[in-house]
Short mmCIF file of C-alpha atoms and ligand atoms in Angstrom, two decimals:
data_model
loop_
_atom_site.label_atom_id
_atom_site.label_comp_id
_atom_site.label_asym_id
_atom_site.label_seq_id
_atom_site.Cartn_x
_atom_site.Cartn_y
_atom_site.Cartn_z
CA MET A 1 13.16 -86.48 -27.34
CA THR A 2 10.14 -88.92 -27.91
CA ILE A 3 6.84 -88.58 -26.65
CA LEU A 4 4.03 -90.34 -26.51
CA ALA A 5 0.12 -89.29 -26.48
CA LEU A 6 -3.92 -90.05 -26.00
CA GLU A 7 -6.48 -88.69 -27.31
CA THR A 8 -9.69 -89.89 -25.66
CA SER A 9 -11.38 -86.29 -25.83
CA CYS A 10 -15.56 -87.87 -27.51
CA ASP A 11 -15.50 -90.96 -29.90
CA GLU A 12 -12.11 -91.14 -31.02
CA THR A 13 -9.67 -93.44 -29.27
CA ALA A 14 -5.66 -92.86 -30.31
CA VAL A 15 -2.57 -92.53 -29.60
CA ALA A 16 0.90 -90.89 -31.21
CA ILE A 17 4.67 -91.08 -30.22
CA LEU A 18 6.90 -88.20 -31.86
CA ARG A 19 10.44 -88.63 -31.78
CA HIS A 20 11.57 -84.59 -31.47
CA ARG A 21 9.47 -83.94 -35.12
CA GLU A 22 9.58 -87.52 -36.72
CA LEU A 23 5.81 -88.97 -36.33
CA LEU A 24 6.68 -92.73 -35.11
CA ALA A 25 3.57 -93.90 -35.56
CA SER A 26 -0.56 -92.87 -34.93
CA GLU A 27 -2.73 -94.86 -34.81
CA VAL A 28 -7.23 -93.83 -34.19
CA ALA A 29 -9.91 -95.55 -34.08
CA SER A 30 -13.08 -94.21 -34.59
CA GLN A 31 -16.10 -95.46 -33.41
CA ILE A 32 -18.44 -93.32 -35.95
CA ALA A 33 -20.07 -96.79 -36.56
CA GLU A 34 -21.05 -97.77 -32.60
CA HIS A 35 -22.47 -94.03 -32.12
CA GLU A 36 -24.31 -93.99 -35.39
CA LYS A 37 -27.20 -96.21 -34.56
CA TYR A 38 -28.00 -93.20 -31.66
CA GLY A 39 -27.24 -90.66 -34.05
CA GLY A 40 -24.37 -89.22 -32.11
CA VAL A 41 -22.09 -89.54 -29.56
CA VAL A 42 -23.06 -91.34 -26.19
CA PRO A 43 -20.50 -90.88 -23.44
CA GLU A 44 -20.92 -93.96 -21.58
CA VAL A 45 -20.22 -96.07 -25.03
CA ALA A 46 -17.26 -93.86 -26.00
CA SER A 47 -16.06 -94.23 -22.76
CA ARG A 48 -16.44 -97.98 -22.46
CA ASN A 49 -14.94 -98.51 -26.24
CA HIS A 50 -12.37 -96.09 -25.11
CA LEU A 51 -11.51 -99.05 -22.23
CA VAL A 52 -11.32 -101.81 -25.68
CA HIS A 53 -9.05 -99.22 -27.67
CA ALA A 54 -6.65 -97.29 -25.97
CA PRO A 55 -4.48 -101.08 -24.54
CA ARG A 56 -4.43 -101.98 -28.70
CA LEU A 57 -3.96 -99.08 -30.26
CA LEU A 58 -0.79 -99.38 -27.31
CA GLU A 59 0.67 -101.79 -28.30
CA CYS A 60 0.56 -100.82 -32.21
CA ALA A 61 2.18 -97.31 -31.23
CA THR A 62 4.80 -99.06 -29.71
CA ARG A 63 5.02 -101.62 -32.44
CA SER A 64 4.94 -99.60 -35.39
CA ALA A 65 7.48 -96.87 -33.28
CA LYS A 66 9.47 -99.58 -33.14
CA ILE A 67 10.21 -98.30 -29.33
CA ASP A 68 9.43 -99.85 -25.74
CA MET A 69 7.67 -97.83 -23.37
CA SER A 70 10.40 -97.34 -20.70
CA ASN A 71 11.65 -95.46 -23.54
CA VAL A 72 9.54 -93.34 -23.83
CA ASP A 73 10.27 -89.58 -22.56
CA ALA A 74 6.68 -87.75 -21.57
CA PHE A 75 3.28 -89.35 -21.43
CA ALA A 76 0.17 -86.87 -22.82
CA ALA A 77 -3.13 -86.78 -22.76
CA THR A 78 -6.24 -84.68 -23.88
CA SER A 79 -7.63 -83.12 -20.96
CA GLY A 80 -10.66 -80.80 -21.80
CA PRO A 81 -12.60 -79.76 -23.49
CA GLY A 82 -14.19 -82.90 -24.81
CA LEU A 83 -16.62 -85.21 -22.09
CA ALA A 84 -15.83 -86.52 -18.49
CA SER A 85 -15.87 -90.04 -19.49
CA SER A 86 -14.04 -89.78 -22.47
CA LEU A 87 -11.29 -87.79 -21.09
CA MET A 88 -10.90 -89.44 -17.70
CA ILE A 89 -9.55 -92.63 -19.68
CA GLY A 90 -7.07 -91.22 -21.70
CA ALA A 91 -5.91 -89.66 -18.93
CA SER A 92 -6.39 -91.55 -15.84
CA ILE A 93 -3.64 -94.07 -18.80
CA ALA A 94 -1.18 -91.25 -19.48
CA LYS A 95 -0.88 -90.37 -15.39
CA GLY A 96 -0.67 -94.00 -14.64
CA LEU A 97 2.01 -94.76 -17.22
CA ALA A 98 4.39 -91.12 -17.02
CA ILE A 99 4.17 -92.68 -13.09
CA GLY A 100 5.15 -96.08 -13.57
CA TYR A 101 7.88 -95.37 -15.59
CA GLY A 102 8.81 -92.11 -13.46
CA LYS A 103 8.19 -89.48 -16.28
CA PRO A 104 6.47 -86.26 -16.69
CA TYR A 105 2.50 -85.86 -17.51
CA LEU A 106 2.01 -83.54 -19.63
CA ALA A 107 -2.40 -82.30 -19.64
CA ILE A 108 -3.02 -80.74 -23.13
CA ASN A 109 -5.78 -78.71 -24.07
CA HIS A 110 -7.46 -80.44 -27.17
CA LEU A 111 -7.95 -76.94 -29.37
CA GLU A 112 -4.28 -76.54 -28.58
CA GLY A 113 -3.59 -78.93 -30.63
CA HIS A 114 -5.84 -78.06 -33.41
CA LEU A 115 -4.18 -74.55 -33.64
CA LEU A 116 -0.93 -76.80 -33.64
CA SER A 117 -0.99 -78.68 -36.39
CA PRO A 118 -1.30 -76.71 -39.23
CA PHE A 119 2.95 -77.00 -38.09
CA LEU A 120 3.51 -80.75 -37.55
CA GLY A 121 6.34 -81.19 -40.12
CA ASP A 122 8.13 -77.36 -40.77
CA GLY A 123 7.48 -76.11 -37.28
CA GLU A 124 8.43 -73.22 -37.05
CA MET A 125 5.22 -71.04 -35.07
CA LYS A 126 4.88 -67.02 -35.66
CA PRO A 127 2.00 -65.31 -34.99
CA ASN A 128 -1.09 -66.52 -36.48
CA VAL A 129 -4.99 -66.14 -36.47
CA ALA A 130 -6.26 -69.86 -36.17
CA LEU A 131 -9.54 -70.64 -37.27
CA ILE A 132 -10.46 -73.97 -35.93
CA VAL A 133 -13.61 -75.49 -37.39
CA SER A 134 -14.78 -78.38 -36.21
CA GLY A 135 -17.48 -81.31 -34.63
CA GLY A 136 -17.91 -79.65 -31.85
CA HIS A 137 -15.68 -75.97 -32.31
CA THR A 138 -15.95 -73.06 -34.25
CA MET A 139 -13.54 -69.82 -33.07
CA SER A 140 -10.78 -67.77 -34.42
CA ILE A 141 -8.65 -67.26 -32.06
CA PHE A 142 -5.18 -64.15 -32.43
CA VAL A 143 -1.92 -66.41 -31.10
CA ARG A 144 0.90 -64.55 -30.71
CA ALA A 145 2.99 -67.06 -28.95
CA LEU A 146 2.41 -70.62 -27.27
CA GLY A 147 0.56 -70.88 -24.95
CA ASP A 148 -0.64 -67.54 -25.82
CA TYR A 149 -3.97 -67.08 -26.77
CA GLN A 150 -7.00 -64.40 -27.41
CA ILE A 151 -10.28 -65.59 -27.89
CA ILE A 152 -11.76 -63.25 -31.66
CA GLY A 153 -14.51 -65.37 -32.28
CA ARG A 154 -16.59 -68.12 -30.97
CA THR A 155 -20.39 -69.70 -32.37
CA VAL A 156 -22.42 -69.07 -30.16
CA ASP A 157 -24.77 -71.66 -31.27
CA ASP A 158 -23.77 -74.76 -33.30
CA ALA A 159 -20.43 -75.50 -34.38
CA ALA A 160 -19.62 -75.50 -38.14
CA GLY A 161 -19.46 -79.41 -38.19
CA GLU A 162 -22.21 -79.79 -35.62
CA ALA A 163 -24.40 -77.14 -39.07
CA PHE A 164 -23.06 -79.47 -41.45
CA ASP A 165 -24.00 -83.11 -39.59
CA LYS A 166 -27.61 -81.69 -38.79
CA VAL A 167 -28.66 -80.37 -42.01
CA ALA A 168 -26.73 -83.86 -43.50
CA LYS A 169 -29.40 -85.65 -41.31
CA MET A 170 -32.49 -83.57 -42.09
CA ILE A 171 -31.79 -84.83 -46.33
CA GLY A 172 -31.18 -88.11 -45.31
CA LEU A 173 -27.46 -87.86 -45.96
CA GLY A 174 -25.04 -90.15 -44.05
CA TYR A 175 -22.54 -89.26 -40.32
CA PRO A 176 -20.69 -87.54 -40.27
CA GLY A 177 -22.10 -84.81 -42.74
CA GLY A 178 -19.54 -82.68 -43.80
CA PRO A 179 -17.89 -85.45 -45.88
CA GLU A 180 -21.39 -86.20 -47.12
CA ILE A 181 -22.34 -82.82 -48.07
CA GLU A 182 -18.86 -81.95 -49.94
CA LYS A 183 -19.77 -84.93 -52.56
CA ARG A 184 -22.98 -83.73 -53.31
CA ALA A 185 -22.34 -79.97 -53.55
CA ARG A 186 -18.94 -81.00 -55.88
CA SER A 187 -22.02 -81.32 -58.42
CA GLY A 188 -23.70 -78.76 -57.60
CA ASP A 189 -25.13 -74.84 -58.34
CA PRO A 190 -23.35 -72.94 -54.88
CA LYS A 191 -26.13 -70.39 -55.78
CA ARG A 192 -29.52 -71.92 -56.60
CA PHE A 193 -30.20 -71.37 -52.66
CA ASP A 194 -30.54 -67.95 -50.50
CA LEU A 195 -28.93 -69.10 -48.10
CA PRO A 196 -28.78 -66.46 -44.98
CA ARG A 197 -24.98 -65.60 -43.69
CA SER A 198 -25.72 -65.08 -40.12
CA MET A 199 -24.10 -61.93 -38.01
CA LEU A 200 -20.77 -61.22 -40.98
CA ASP A 201 -19.79 -58.47 -39.33
CA ALA A 202 -18.91 -59.46 -36.45
CA THR A 203 -16.71 -61.31 -34.88
CA ASN A 204 -18.44 -64.10 -33.14
CA PHE A 205 -19.83 -66.63 -35.74
CA SER A 206 -23.45 -68.65 -35.61
CA PHE A 207 -24.99 -71.20 -37.42
CA SER A 208 -28.04 -72.25 -36.22
CA GLY A 209 -30.69 -69.81 -38.32
CA LEU A 210 -28.62 -70.74 -41.77
CA LYS A 211 -29.94 -74.71 -40.73
CA THR A 212 -33.55 -73.78 -39.53
CA ALA A 213 -32.90 -72.27 -43.17
CA VAL A 214 -32.80 -75.03 -44.87
CA ARG A 215 -35.69 -76.53 -42.70
CA TYR A 216 -37.68 -74.42 -43.52
CA LEU A 217 -36.91 -74.28 -47.25
CA LEU A 218 -36.60 -78.33 -47.77
CA PRO A 219 -40.78 -79.14 -47.73
CA LYS A 220 -40.68 -76.63 -50.69
CA LEU A 221 -38.23 -78.38 -51.95
CA HIS A 222 -39.00 -81.12 -55.48
CA GLY A 223 -37.47 -82.64 -58.01
CA ASP A 224 -33.78 -83.13 -58.04
CA TYR A 225 -32.33 -80.14 -55.87
CA LEU A 226 -30.07 -82.59 -53.38
CA ALA A 227 -26.45 -81.15 -54.99
CA ASP A 228 -27.01 -77.10 -55.37
CA LEU A 229 -28.82 -77.82 -52.04
CA CYS A 230 -25.71 -78.92 -50.60
CA ALA A 231 -24.01 -76.58 -52.73
CA SER A 232 -25.62 -73.12 -51.77
CA PHE A 233 -25.34 -74.47 -48.19
CA GLN A 234 -21.56 -75.56 -47.88
CA GLN A 235 -21.14 -72.14 -49.76
CA ALA A 236 -22.74 -70.13 -47.27
CA VAL A 237 -20.32 -71.72 -44.56
CA VAL A 238 -17.54 -71.25 -45.94
CA ASP A 239 -18.75 -67.39 -47.66
CA VAL A 240 -18.75 -66.94 -42.81
CA LEU A 241 -15.71 -68.27 -42.43
CA VAL A 242 -13.95 -66.94 -44.85
CA ARG A 243 -14.94 -63.44 -43.90
CA LYS A 244 -14.53 -63.79 -40.42
CA THR A 245 -10.80 -65.04 -40.83
CA ILE A 246 -9.88 -62.61 -42.98
CA ALA A 247 -10.77 -59.46 -41.18
CA ALA A 248 -9.51 -60.67 -37.42
CA ALA A 249 -6.00 -61.16 -40.00
CA GLN A 250 -6.26 -57.53 -40.58
CA LYS A 251 -7.37 -56.87 -37.50
CA HIS A 252 -4.35 -58.16 -35.24
CA ASN A 253 -1.83 -57.50 -37.77
CA VAL A 254 -0.29 -60.48 -38.57
CA ASP A 255 0.28 -62.30 -41.35
CA LEU A 256 -0.63 -65.98 -41.13
CA VAL A 257 -3.93 -67.70 -41.45
CA THR A 258 -4.57 -71.02 -40.11
CA VAL A 259 -7.22 -73.29 -41.00
CA SER A 260 -7.45 -77.07 -38.42
CA GLY A 261 -10.71 -79.15 -36.92
CA GLY A 262 -12.67 -81.81 -39.03
CA VAL A 263 -14.05 -79.22 -41.56
CA SER A 264 -10.81 -78.09 -42.56
CA CYS A 265 -11.13 -81.52 -44.85
CA ASN A 266 -13.70 -79.36 -46.69
CA GLN A 267 -11.73 -78.26 -49.95
CA GLU A 268 -13.69 -75.84 -50.83
CA LEU A 269 -13.50 -74.22 -47.56
CA LEU A 270 -9.86 -74.65 -48.27
CA ARG A 271 -9.54 -73.57 -52.14
CA GLN A 272 -11.85 -70.06 -51.26
CA LEU A 273 -9.78 -69.35 -47.94
CA ARG A 274 -6.84 -69.74 -49.66
CA ASP A 275 -7.61 -67.42 -52.14
CA ALA A 276 -8.62 -65.15 -49.73
CA CYS A 277 -5.56 -65.03 -47.96
CA GLU A 278 -3.68 -64.84 -51.43
CA ARG A 279 -5.63 -61.46 -52.50
CA GLU A 280 -4.96 -60.23 -49.62
CA GLY A 281 -0.71 -60.78 -48.64
CA LEU A 282 -1.58 -63.32 -46.08
CA GLU A 283 0.50 -66.46 -45.87
CA PHE A 284 -1.72 -69.55 -45.01
CA LYS A 285 -0.97 -72.35 -43.38
CA SER A 286 -4.06 -75.86 -42.94
CA ALA A 287 -3.57 -79.13 -40.89
CA GLU A 288 -2.69 -82.28 -44.07
CA ALA A 289 -5.72 -83.37 -44.10
CA TRP A 290 -5.57 -86.69 -41.64
CA LEU A 291 -4.30 -84.24 -38.76
CA CYS A 292 -7.47 -82.54 -39.23
CA THR A 293 -9.29 -84.64 -37.42
CA ASP A 294 -8.53 -85.93 -34.32
CA ASN A 295 -6.25 -88.06 -33.52
CA ALA A 296 -3.01 -87.76 -31.21
CA ALA A 297 -0.55 -87.17 -33.36
CA MET A 298 -1.55 -83.21 -32.95
CA ILE A 299 -1.52 -83.80 -28.74
CA ALA A 300 2.24 -85.32 -29.13
CA PHE A 301 3.05 -82.26 -31.34
CA ALA A 302 1.83 -80.01 -28.58
CA ALA A 303 2.68 -81.48 -25.37
CA MET A 304 6.45 -81.45 -27.54
CA LEU A 305 6.40 -77.29 -28.12
CA ARG A 306 4.81 -77.52 -24.62
CA LEU A 307 8.12 -79.71 -22.83
CA GLU A 308 10.97 -77.42 -25.02
CA SER A 309 9.27 -73.93 -24.24
CA GLY A 310 9.31 -75.58 -19.93
CA PHE A 311 6.25 -75.72 -19.29
CA ALA A 312 5.27 -78.61 -16.67
CA SER A 313 1.69 -80.59 -15.57
CA ASN A 314 1.31 -81.84 -12.15
CA VAL A 315 -0.15 -85.59 -12.34
CA ALA A 316 -3.05 -84.43 -10.20
CA GLU A 317 -3.82 -82.43 -12.59
CA GLU A 318 -7.34 -83.09 -13.15
CA ILE A 319 -9.12 -83.29 -16.65
CA ASP A 320 -11.92 -80.34 -17.07
CA PRO A 321 -14.62 -80.37 -19.23
CA ASN A 322 -14.83 -77.13 -19.93
CA LEU A 323 -11.10 -76.58 -20.65
CA ALA A 324 -10.84 -73.27 -21.38
CA LEU A 325 -8.10 -71.95 -24.15
CA ALA A 326 -7.55 -68.64 -22.91
CA SER A 327 -8.97 -66.68 -19.81
O1 KG4 B 401 -12.21 -82.49 -35.49
P1 KG4 B 401 -13.40 -83.60 -35.39
O2 KG4 B 401 -13.31 -84.87 -35.61
O3 KG4 B 401 -14.06 -83.39 -34.01
C1 KG4 B 401 -14.36 -82.87 -33.16
O4 KG4 B 401 -13.33 -82.34 -32.14
O5 KG4 B 401 -15.32 -82.02 -33.29
O6 KG4 B 401 -13.88 -83.01 -36.71
C2 KG4 B 401 -15.74 -83.72 -36.56
C3 KG4 B 401 -16.29 -82.38 -37.94
C4 KG4 B 401 -17.93 -83.55 -37.79
O7 KG4 B 401 -18.88 -82.96 -37.49
C5 KG4 B 401 -17.60 -83.33 -39.88
O8 KG4 B 401 -18.73 -83.48 -39.97
C6 KG4 B 401 -16.95 -82.35 -40.49
O9 KG4 B 401 -16.01 -82.06 -38.84
N1 KG4 B 401 -15.64 -82.66 -41.54
C7 KG4 B 401 -16.43 -82.13 -42.29
C8 KG4 B 401 -15.74 -82.51 -43.23
N2 KG4 B 401 -14.79 -83.95 -43.70
C9 KG4 B 401 -15.41 -84.01 -41.33
N3 KG4 B 401 -17.21 -80.54 -42.39
C10 KG4 B 401 -16.83 -80.41 -43.81
N4 KG4 B 401 -16.57 -81.36 -45.10
C11 KG4 B 401 -15.94 -81.96 -45.13
N5 KG4 B 401 -15.10 -82.19 -45.51
ZN1 ZN B 402 -11.69 -81.94 -32.41
#
């Protein structure tokens, strides 16, 4: 079985081809440079760029996979959540290909793509607590089985990646802010600044208070503070994510914790979450670094697991910018 998937939920245009568990191609065209000058993603610009990049990526992917489009058994695309005008491009292309080649179409939830991504490679899925941390989302999910998800907690304001991006901007670092902050934090003292850890005992997350605390602290700082501030901020985010994830795993009685999404590129988060899992006797799985940020391989993988389990979508299925992972 060979699946071709497109991911265009935000500002990354991506195409991937997966044959069973073997990834034959994964192409990603980032639009970071185009949006950087506006200080964030401009939906109209993203959508136009998807239209420009997608045909080229489709050609690159089929060429590097050494397959003809007629050999593809199913076409998949992210159908939400995301920007409507962006989702529309990938979904329309996948639907057109599915209709043209007379093959099934699969509509995939972007968040399901992220939460399954730690299993790409060795695909044995078992019940787990999944932490998804990206620029648009922060949530923990009780994964009972494929398609059987229960949201444990989600952010009530900023996503973790959004907090990294906003704080980075405040202190004059580039976009995306996560990697910039992580780089500086390596030589900083995480204990120098006492920043808030919000809602520690709740299941939901909140990061806007932390961001505001940094804003109020900044005018009082002089001299060489950047590395210490980055390290202290990063540690505040990591503390909250680790504590809530371990508590969720214990509450739901699972023995596996997974993490995915752009912020899970952060080595300090990975190290501290892995250590905490080890201390508590929990297995830990993260997605490979190149699979953490938005890509189509995770969408193809979710589509493959869904097809194998007998799930199907209708080609008339609409995109949904607010698509929920679970009711
Ligand atoms: O998953 P992703 O590519 O896009 C969304 O679906 O949002 O995640 C992008 C987010 C950005 O906010 C970026 O700052 C963050 O992931 N990120 C990081 C790191 N690398 C990317 N945050 C912290 N540390 C990193 N190393
Ligand atoms: Zn994402």
